[in-house]
Coordinates of C-alpha atoms and ligand atoms in Angstrom, one line a residue:
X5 CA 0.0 0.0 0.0
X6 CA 1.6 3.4 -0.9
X7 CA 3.1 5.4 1.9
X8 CA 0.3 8.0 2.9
X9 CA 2.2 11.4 4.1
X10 CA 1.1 12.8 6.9
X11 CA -1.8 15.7 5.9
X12 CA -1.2 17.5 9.3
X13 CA 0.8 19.3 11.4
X14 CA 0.5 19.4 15.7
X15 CA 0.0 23.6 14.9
X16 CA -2.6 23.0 12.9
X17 CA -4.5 20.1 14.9
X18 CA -4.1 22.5 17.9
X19 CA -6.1 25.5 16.4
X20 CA -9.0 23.3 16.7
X21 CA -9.7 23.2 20.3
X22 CA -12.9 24.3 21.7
X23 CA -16.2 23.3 21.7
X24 CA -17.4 24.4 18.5
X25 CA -14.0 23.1 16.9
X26 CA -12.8 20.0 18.4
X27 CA -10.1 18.2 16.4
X28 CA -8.3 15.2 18.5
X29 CA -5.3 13.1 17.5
X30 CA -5.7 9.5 18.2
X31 CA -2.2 7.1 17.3
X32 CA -1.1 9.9 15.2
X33 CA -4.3 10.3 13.3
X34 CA -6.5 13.7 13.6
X35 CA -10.6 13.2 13.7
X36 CA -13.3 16.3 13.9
X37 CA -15.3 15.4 16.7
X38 CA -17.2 18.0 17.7
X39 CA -20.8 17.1 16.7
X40 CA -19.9 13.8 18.8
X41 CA -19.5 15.6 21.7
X42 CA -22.9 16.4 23.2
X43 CA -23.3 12.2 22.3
X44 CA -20.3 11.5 24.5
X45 CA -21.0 8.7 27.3
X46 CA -18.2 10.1 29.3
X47 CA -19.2 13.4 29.0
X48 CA -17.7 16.7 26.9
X49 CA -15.1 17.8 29.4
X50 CA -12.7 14.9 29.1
X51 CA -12.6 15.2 25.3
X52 CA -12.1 19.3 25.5
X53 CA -9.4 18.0 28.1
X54 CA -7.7 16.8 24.8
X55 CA -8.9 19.2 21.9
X56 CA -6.3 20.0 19.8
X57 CA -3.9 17.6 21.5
X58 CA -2.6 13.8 21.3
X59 CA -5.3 12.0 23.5
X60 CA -4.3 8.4 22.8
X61 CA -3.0 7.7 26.4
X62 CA -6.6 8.9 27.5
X63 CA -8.3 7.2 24.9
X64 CA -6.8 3.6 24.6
X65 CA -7.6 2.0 27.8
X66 CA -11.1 3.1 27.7
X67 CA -12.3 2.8 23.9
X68 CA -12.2 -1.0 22.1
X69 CA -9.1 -0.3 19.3
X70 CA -12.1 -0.3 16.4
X71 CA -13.9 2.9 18.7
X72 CA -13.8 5.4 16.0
X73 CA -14.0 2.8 12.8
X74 CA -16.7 1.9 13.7
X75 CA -18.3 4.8 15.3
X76 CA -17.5 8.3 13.5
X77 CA -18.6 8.7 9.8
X78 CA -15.8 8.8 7.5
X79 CA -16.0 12.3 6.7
X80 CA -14.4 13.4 10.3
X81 CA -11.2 11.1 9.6
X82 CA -9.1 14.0 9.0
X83 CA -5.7 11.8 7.9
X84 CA -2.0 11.0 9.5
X85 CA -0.4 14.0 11.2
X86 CA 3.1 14.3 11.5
X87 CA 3.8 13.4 14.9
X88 CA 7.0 15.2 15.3
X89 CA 5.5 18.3 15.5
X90 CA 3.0 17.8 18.1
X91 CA 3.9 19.0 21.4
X92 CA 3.8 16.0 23.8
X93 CA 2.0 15.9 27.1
X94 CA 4.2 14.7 28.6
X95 CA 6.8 17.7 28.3
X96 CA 3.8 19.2 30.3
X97 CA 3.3 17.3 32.8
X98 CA 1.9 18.1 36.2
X99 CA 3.6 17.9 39.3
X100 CA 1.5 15.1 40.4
X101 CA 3.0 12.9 37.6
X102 CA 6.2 14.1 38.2
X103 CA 5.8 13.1 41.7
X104 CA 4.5 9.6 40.3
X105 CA 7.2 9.2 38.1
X106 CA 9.4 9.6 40.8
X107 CA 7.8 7.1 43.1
X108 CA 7.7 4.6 40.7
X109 CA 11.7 4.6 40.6
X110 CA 11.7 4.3 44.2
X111 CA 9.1 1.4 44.3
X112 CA 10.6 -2.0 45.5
X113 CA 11.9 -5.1 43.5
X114 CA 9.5 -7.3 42.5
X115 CA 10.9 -10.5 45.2
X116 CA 9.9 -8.1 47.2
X117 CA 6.6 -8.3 46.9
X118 CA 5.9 -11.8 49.1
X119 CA 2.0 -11.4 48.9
X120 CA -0.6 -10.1 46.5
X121 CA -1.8 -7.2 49.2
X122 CA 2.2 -6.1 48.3
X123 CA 1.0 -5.3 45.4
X124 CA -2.0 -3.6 46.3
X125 CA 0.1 -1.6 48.5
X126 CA 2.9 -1.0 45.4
X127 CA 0.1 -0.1 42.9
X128 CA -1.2 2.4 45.2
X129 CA 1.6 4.5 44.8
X130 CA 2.3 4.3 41.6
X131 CA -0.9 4.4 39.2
X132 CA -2.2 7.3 37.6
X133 CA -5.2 8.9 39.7
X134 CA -7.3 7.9 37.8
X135 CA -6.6 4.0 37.1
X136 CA -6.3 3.6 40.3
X137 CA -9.7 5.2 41.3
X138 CA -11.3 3.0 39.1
X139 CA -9.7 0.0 40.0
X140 CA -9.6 0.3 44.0
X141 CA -13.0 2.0 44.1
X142 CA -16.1 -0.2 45.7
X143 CA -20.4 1.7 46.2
X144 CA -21.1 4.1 49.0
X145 CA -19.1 3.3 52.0
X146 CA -17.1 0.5 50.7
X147 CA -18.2 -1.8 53.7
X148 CA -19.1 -4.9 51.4
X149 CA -15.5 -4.6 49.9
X150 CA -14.3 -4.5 53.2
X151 CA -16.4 -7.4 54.3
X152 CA -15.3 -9.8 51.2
X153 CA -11.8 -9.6 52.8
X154 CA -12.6 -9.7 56.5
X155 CA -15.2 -12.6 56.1
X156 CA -12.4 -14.7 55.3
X157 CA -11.2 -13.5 58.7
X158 CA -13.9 -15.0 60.3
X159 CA -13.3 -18.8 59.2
X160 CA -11.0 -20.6 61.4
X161 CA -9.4 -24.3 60.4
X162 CA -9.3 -27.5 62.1
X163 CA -6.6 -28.9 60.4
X164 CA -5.8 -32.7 60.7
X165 CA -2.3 -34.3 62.2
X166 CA 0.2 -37.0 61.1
X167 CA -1.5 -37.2 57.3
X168 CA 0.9 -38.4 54.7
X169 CA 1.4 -34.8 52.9
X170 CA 4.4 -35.3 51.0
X171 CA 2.4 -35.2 48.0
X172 CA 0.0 -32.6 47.0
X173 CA -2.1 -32.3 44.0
X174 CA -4.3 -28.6 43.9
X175 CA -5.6 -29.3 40.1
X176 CA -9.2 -29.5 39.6
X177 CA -11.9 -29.1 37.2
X178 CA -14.2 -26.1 36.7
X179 CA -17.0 -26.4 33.8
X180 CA -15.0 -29.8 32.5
X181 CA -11.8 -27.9 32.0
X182 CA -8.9 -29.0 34.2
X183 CA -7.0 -26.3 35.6
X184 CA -3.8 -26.3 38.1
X185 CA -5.2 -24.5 41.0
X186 CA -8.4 -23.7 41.9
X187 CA -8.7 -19.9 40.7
X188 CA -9.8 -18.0 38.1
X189 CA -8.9 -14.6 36.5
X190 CA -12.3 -13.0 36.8
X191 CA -13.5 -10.3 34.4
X192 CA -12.4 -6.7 35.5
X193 CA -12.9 -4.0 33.0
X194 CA -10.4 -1.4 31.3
X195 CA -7.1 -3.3 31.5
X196 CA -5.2 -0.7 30.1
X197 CA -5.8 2.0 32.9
X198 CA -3.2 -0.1 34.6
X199 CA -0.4 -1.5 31.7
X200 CA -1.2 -0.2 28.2
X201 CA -1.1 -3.9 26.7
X202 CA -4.1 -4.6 29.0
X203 CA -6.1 -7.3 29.5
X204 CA -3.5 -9.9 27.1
X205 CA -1.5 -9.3 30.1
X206 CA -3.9 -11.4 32.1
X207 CA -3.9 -14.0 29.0
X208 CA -0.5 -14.6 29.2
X209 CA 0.0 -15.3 33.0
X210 CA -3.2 -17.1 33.0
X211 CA -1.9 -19.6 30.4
X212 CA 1.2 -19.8 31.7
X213 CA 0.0 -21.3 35.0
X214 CA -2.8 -23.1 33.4
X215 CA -6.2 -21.4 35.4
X216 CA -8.7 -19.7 33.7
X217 CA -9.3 -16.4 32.2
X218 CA -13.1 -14.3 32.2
X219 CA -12.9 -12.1 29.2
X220 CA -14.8 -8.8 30.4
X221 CA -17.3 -7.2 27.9
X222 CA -15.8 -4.0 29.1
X223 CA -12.4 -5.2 27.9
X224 CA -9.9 -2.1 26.4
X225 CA -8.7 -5.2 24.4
X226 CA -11.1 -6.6 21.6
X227 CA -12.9 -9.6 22.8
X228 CA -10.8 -11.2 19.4
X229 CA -7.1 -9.6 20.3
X230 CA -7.5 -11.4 23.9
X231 CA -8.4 -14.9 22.3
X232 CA -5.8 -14.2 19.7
X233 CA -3.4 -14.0 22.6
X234 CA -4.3 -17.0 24.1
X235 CA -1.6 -20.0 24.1
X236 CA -2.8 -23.5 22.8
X237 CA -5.4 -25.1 24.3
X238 CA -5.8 -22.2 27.0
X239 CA -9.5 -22.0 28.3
X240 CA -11.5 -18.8 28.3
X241 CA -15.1 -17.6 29.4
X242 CA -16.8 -14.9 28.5
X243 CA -18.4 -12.5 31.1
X244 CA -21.8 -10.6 29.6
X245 CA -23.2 -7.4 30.0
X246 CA -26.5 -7.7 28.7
X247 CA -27.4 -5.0 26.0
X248 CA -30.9 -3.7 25.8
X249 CA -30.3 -4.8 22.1
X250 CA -30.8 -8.1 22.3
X251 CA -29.1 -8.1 18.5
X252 CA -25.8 -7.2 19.7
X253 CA -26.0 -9.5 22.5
X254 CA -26.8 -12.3 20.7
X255 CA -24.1 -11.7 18.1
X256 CA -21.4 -11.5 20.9
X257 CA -22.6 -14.3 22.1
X258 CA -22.3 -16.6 19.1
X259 CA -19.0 -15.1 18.2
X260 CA -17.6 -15.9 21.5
X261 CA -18.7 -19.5 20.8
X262 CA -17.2 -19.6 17.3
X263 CA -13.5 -18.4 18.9
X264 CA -14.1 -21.3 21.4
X265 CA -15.5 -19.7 24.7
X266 CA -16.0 -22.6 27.1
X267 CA -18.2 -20.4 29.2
X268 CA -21.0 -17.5 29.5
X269 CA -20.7 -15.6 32.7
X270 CA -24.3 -13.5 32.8
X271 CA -23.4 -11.0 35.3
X272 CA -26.9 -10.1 37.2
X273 CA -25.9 -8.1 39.9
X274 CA -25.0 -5.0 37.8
X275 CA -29.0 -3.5 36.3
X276 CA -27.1 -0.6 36.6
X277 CA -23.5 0.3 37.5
X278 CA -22.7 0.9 41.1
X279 CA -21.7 4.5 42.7
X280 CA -18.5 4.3 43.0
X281 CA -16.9 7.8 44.8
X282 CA -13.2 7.2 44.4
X283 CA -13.8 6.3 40.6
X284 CA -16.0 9.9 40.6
X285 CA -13.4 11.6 42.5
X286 CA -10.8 10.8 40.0
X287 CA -12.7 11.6 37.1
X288 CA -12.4 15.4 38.8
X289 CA -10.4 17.9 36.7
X290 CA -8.8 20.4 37.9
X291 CA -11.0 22.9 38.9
X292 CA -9.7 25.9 37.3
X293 CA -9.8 24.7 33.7
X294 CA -13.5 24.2 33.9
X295 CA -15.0 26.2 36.5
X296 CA -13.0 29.9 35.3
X297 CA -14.5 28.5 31.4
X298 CA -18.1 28.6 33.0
X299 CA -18.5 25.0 33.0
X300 CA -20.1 22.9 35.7
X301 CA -17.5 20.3 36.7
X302 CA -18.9 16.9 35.4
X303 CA -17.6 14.8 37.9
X304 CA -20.8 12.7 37.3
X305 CA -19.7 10.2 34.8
X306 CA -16.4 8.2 37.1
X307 CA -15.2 5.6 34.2
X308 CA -18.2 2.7 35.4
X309 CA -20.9 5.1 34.4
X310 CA -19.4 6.3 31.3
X311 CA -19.0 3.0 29.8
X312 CA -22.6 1.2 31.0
X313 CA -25.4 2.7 29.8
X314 CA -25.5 0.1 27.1
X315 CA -26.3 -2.3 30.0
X316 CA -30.5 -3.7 30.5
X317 CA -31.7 -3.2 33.3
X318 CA -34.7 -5.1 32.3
X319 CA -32.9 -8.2 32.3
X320 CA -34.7 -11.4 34.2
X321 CA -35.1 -14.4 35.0
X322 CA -37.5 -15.1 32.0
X323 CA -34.4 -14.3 29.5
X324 CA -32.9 -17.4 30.8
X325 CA -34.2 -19.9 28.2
X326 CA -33.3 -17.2 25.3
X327 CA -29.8 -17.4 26.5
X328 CA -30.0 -21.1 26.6
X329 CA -31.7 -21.1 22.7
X330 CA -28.7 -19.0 21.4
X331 CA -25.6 -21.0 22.7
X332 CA -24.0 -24.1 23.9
X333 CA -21.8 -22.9 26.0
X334 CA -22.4 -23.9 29.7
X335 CA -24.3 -20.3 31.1
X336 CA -23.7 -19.1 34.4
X337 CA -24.8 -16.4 37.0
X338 CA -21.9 -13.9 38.0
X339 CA -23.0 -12.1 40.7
X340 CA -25.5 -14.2 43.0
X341 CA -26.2 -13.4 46.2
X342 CA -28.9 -15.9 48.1
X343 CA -29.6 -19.4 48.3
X344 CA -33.4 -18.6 46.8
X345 CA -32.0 -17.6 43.4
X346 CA -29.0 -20.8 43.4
X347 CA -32.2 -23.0 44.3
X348 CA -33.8 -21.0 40.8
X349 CA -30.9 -21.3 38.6
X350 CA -30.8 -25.3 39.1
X351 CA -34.5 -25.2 38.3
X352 CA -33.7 -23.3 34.9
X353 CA -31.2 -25.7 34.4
X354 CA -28.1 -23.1 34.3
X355 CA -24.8 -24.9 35.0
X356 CA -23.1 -22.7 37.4
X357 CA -23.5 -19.8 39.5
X358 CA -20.8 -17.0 41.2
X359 CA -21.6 -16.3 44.8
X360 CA -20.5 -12.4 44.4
X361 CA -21.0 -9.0 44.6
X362 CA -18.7 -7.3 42.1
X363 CA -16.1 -6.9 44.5
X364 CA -18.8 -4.8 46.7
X365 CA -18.5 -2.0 43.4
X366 CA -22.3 -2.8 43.1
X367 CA -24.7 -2.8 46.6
X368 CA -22.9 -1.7 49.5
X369 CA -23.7 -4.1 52.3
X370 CA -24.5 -6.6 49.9
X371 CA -23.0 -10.0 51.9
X372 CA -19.7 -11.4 50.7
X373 CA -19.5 -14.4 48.1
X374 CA -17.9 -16.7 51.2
X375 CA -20.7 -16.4 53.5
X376 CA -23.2 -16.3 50.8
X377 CA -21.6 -19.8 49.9
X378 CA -21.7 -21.3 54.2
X379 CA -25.5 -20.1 53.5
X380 CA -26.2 -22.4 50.3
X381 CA -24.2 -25.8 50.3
X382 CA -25.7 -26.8 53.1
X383 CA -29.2 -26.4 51.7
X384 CA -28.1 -28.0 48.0
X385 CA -26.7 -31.1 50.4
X386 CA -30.1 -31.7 52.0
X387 CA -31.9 -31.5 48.5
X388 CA -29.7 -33.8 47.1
X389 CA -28.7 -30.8 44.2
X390 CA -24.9 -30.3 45.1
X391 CA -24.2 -32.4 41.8
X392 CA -26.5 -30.1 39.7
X393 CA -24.4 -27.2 39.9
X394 CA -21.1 -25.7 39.6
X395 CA -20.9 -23.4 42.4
X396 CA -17.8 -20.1 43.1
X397 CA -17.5 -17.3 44.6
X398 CA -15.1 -13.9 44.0
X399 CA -14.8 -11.2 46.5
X400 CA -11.8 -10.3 48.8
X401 CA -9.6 -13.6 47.8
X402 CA -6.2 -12.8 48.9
X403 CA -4.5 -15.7 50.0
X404 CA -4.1 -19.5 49.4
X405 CA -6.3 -20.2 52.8
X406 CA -9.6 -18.3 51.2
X407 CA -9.2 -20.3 48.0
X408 CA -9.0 -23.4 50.6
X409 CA -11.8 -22.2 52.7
X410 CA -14.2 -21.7 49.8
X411 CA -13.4 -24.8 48.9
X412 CA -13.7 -26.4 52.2
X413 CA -17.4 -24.9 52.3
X414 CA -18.1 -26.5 48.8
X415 CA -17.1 -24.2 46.1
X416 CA -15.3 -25.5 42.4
X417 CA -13.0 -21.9 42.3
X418 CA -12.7 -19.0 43.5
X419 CA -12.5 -15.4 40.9
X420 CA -9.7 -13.0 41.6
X421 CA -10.0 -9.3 40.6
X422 CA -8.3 -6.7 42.3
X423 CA -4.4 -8.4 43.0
X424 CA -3.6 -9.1 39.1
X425 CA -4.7 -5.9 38.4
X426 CA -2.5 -4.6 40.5
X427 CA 0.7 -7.0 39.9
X428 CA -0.1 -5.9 36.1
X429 CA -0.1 -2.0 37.0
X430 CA 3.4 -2.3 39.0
X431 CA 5.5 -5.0 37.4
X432 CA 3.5 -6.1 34.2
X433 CA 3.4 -9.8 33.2
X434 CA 6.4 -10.8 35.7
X435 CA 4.2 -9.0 38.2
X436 CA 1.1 -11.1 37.3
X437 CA 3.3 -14.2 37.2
X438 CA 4.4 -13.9 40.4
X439 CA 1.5 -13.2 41.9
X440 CA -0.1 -16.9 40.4
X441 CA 2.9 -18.6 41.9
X442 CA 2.9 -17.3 44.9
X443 CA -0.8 -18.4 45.7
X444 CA 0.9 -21.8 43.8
X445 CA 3.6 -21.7 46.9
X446 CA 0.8 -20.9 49.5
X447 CA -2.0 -23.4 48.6
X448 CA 0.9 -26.1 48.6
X449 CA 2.2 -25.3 52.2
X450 CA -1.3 -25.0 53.6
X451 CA -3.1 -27.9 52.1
X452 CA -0.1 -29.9 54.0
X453 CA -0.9 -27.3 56.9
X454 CA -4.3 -28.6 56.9
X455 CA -3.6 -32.8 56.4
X456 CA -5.2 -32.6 52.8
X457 CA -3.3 -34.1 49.6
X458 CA -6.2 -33.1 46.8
X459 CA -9.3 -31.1 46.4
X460 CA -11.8 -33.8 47.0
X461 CA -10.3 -33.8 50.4
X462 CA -11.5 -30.6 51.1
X463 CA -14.4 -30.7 53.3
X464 CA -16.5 -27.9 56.1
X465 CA -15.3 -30.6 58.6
X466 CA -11.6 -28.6 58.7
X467 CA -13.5 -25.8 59.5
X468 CA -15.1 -23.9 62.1
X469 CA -17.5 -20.9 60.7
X470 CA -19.0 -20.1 64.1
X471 CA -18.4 -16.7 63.7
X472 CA -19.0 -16.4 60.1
X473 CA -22.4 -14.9 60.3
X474 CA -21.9 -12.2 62.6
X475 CA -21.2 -9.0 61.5
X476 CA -18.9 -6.1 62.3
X477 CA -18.4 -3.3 60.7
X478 CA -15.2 -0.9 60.7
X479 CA -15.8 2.1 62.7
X480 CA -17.3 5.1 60.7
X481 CA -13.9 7.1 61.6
X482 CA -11.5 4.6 60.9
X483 CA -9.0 5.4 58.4
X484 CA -10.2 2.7 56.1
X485 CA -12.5 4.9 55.4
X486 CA -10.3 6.8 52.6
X487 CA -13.5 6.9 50.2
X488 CA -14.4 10.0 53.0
X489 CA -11.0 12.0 52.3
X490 CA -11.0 14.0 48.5
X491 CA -7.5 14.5 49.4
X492 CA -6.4 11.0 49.8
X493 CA -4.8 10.4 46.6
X494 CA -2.3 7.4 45.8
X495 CA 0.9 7.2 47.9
X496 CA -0.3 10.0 50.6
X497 CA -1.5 7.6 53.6
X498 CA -2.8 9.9 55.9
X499 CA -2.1 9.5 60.2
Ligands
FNS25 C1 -11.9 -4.6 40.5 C2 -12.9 -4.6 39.4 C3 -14.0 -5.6 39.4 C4 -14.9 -5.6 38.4 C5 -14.8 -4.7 37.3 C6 -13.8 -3.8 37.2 C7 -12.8 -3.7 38.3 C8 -11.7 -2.7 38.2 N1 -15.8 -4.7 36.3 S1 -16.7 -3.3 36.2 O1 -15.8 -2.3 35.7 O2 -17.9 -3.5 35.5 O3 -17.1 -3.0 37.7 C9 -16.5 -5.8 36.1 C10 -17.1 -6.1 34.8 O4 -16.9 -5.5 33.8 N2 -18.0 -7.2 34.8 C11 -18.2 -8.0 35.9 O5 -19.0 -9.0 35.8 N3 -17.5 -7.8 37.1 C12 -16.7 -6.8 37.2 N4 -15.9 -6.6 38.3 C13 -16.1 -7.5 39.5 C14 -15.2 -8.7 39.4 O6 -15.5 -9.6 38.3 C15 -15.2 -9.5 40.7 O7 -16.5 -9.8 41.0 C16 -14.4 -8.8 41.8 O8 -13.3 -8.1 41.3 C17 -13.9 -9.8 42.8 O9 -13.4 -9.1 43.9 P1 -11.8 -8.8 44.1 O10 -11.5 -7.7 43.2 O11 -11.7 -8.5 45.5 O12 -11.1 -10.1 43.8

């Protein structure tokens, strides 16, 4: 194809750069989007954030790479511009980012990072507001997200003695595929707000120590590049967010069974996107910029809610059968949260169900996936229906001993959010790596810990969930409370 020669220069993109002239440059190609503006989901503000400028950092991990193909008409493809002569953000960058930039070269080595809250802790201080906003954020008070880690807390083992332990076998089975350790990568949203190859990041690990990856609709991959990055043989699921446009939904859904999806994750707990303040927060510019141009701050739209108005919220139980006309693939709940709708979904004949509750980014005070699992085994047992479906849970998973407990209580796998997101934001793919093999190293030493040499040895007699059901919550003015504190921003920890 002949060489095309750039049409543009940076002086001329930049003339364009209000409201009533927006011109952006998106990998090193100029579009006129000014009559897309007012159609924005995010909003006008972070697009006149970029007008006239480069906004492809902004851009990428939000927007699918085929955004504007597919979205702007033709005639506002404006042709190449000659990069070299467009002024780079980064020459003006903020303080803040130079006060990043500087942390990150001060954050530690990798070995040192000996559990996946180290990275939590690492990530913390070194994302962009923003990504990590979005990413660490949870609804209202953040007490469920709080709750998914501390109900862990509140399961105690009753480990067995002199049990032949020197071999240990974690693999198991989940939907029929066998995978090395009981977890899953589950589906968290805009991968590239935290490592700009995004969610193939995840693939990668996730192949290389043989569990599972969820493929997120939400995705700043395409749904294709991710399977296109998966190794031979690797196993994938598909999460769904249900469009109003049943069309679409159903075309995902059969394309995701022609690329070799070996599962549909419906997630049900989301009818509409939680409110999620440190993702609003973030979304904040500064104030000068808009409020001396006249413009009300749109703080409205954090990242969630500017990417899910496609979402139904008339989705119900009677689209069920649809779903089960239009695919093959096993289907299962994401985001189930009493026994009354597990007791439902083996009625419909679904295959599987995640005890969860969007890593408490969706009803605050919603219960955690663990208890909601000590509430349901128990009453599958005595109906005789543990066989008839494939039961996990996500939520607050941090170590080896809360993939073990879920287990314990009757669970196939447990989803893990947060900590690869992290590892992937800090140390990229070595960071995501390490962070499978260590739960590897810990699910190894405490199986032994416990007397148990394989998964079917798991069982709620090595446990004691006395205290499971009671709840406490963390004092209103306890310092976990950083969704209270506008100024709390990553690597300032306050007291
Ligand atoms: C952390 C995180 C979670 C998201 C997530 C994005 C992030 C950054 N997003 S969200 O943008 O809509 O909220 C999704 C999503 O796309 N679809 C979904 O089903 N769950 C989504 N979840 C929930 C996720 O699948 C698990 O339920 C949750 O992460 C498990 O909790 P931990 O993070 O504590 O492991």
């Amino acid at each position: 194809m002949a060489q095309e020669n750039p049409a543009l220069t940076g002086v001329e993109v930049a003339k364009h750069n209000s409201q009533k002239d927006c011109w952006v440059i998106v990998h090193g190609r100029a579009y006129d989007v000014t009559g897309f503006l007012p159609e924005h989901p995010g909003g006008m503000t972070i697009i006149l954030k970029y007008a006239g400028k480069d906004a492809t950092e902004e851009f990428d991990p939000i927007h699918p790479p085929d955004t504007l193909e597919k979205y702007l008409d033709k005639s506002k493809h404006l042709g190449l511009v000659d990069m070299t002569t467009v002024v780079k953000e980064k020459e003006l960058e903020s303080p803040e980012e130079r006060e990043r930039q500087k942390r990150i070269l001060e954050m530690p080595l990798l070995e040192q990072c000996y559990n996946l809250m180290d990275f939590e802790a690492v990530a913390r201080r070194v994302m962009k507001k923003g990504a990590w906003g979005y990413y660490s954020s949870a609804a209202d008070d953040e007490i469920t997200m709080r709750e998914n880690h501390g109900a862990f807390h509140r399961i105690w083992f009753r480990p067995k003695i002199l049990v032949d332990v020197e071999k240990v076998d974690f693999s198991t089975a989940m939907l029929g595929a066998k995978v090395d350790i009981p977890f899953y990568v589950t589906a968290t949203a805009l991968g590239k707000l935290g490592h700009v190859e995004g969610e193939v990041v995840l693939t990668r690990a996730a192949h290389k120590h043989n569990v599972i990856q969820m493929i997120p609709t939400l995705a700043s991959c395409s749904f294709d590049e991710i399977v296109d990055a998966a190794g031979p043989g690797q196993v994938q699921w598909l999460q769904l967010y249900v469009n109003k446009d049943r069309a679409i939904t159903q075309r995902i859904v059969e394309h995701a069974e022609k690329r070799g999806c070996k599962g549909l994750f419906i997630t049900v707990d989301a009818p509409q996107l939680g409110r999620r303040e440190k993702d609003m927060r973030s979304k904040f510019t500064d104030p000068g910029s808009n409020v001396q141009s006249g413009q009300t701050t749109d703080n409205s739209q954090g990242a969630a809610r500017a990417i899910s108005s496609f979402i139904d919220p008339a989705l119900s139980w009677a689209d069920i059968p649809w779903f089960q006309s239009i695919t093959k693939m096993p289907i299962v709940l994401k985001g189930v949260q009493r026994v009354e709708d597990v007791l439902k979904a083996v009625e419909l004949g679904v295959q599987g169900v995640v005890l969860s509750n969007h890593g408490g980014r969706q009803l605050d005070f919603a219960r955690s996936g663990v208890e909601i699992l000590a509430e349901t085994m128990p009453v599958l047992r005595e109906l005789g229906l543990q066989d008839k479906i494939e039961v996990y849970i996500d939520g607050g998973a941090r170590r080896a001993t809360d993939i073990i407990k879920a287990l314990c209580l009757g669970a196939k796998g447990v989803g893990i959010g947060r900590p690869f997101l992290y590892a992937m934001s800090a140390y990229g793919l070595d960071g995501v790596n390490r962070a499978m093999q260590l739960l590897k190293d810990e699910m190894e030493m405490n199986m032994r810990l416990i007397g148990a040499t394989r998964i079917d040895e798991l069982s709620p007699s090595l446990l004691d969930v006395r205290s499971l059901f009671n709840h406490g919550t963390t004092p209103a003015n306890s310092l976990a409370y950083s969704v209270y504190d506008p100024l709390v921003t990553p690597g300032q920890r306050t007291g």
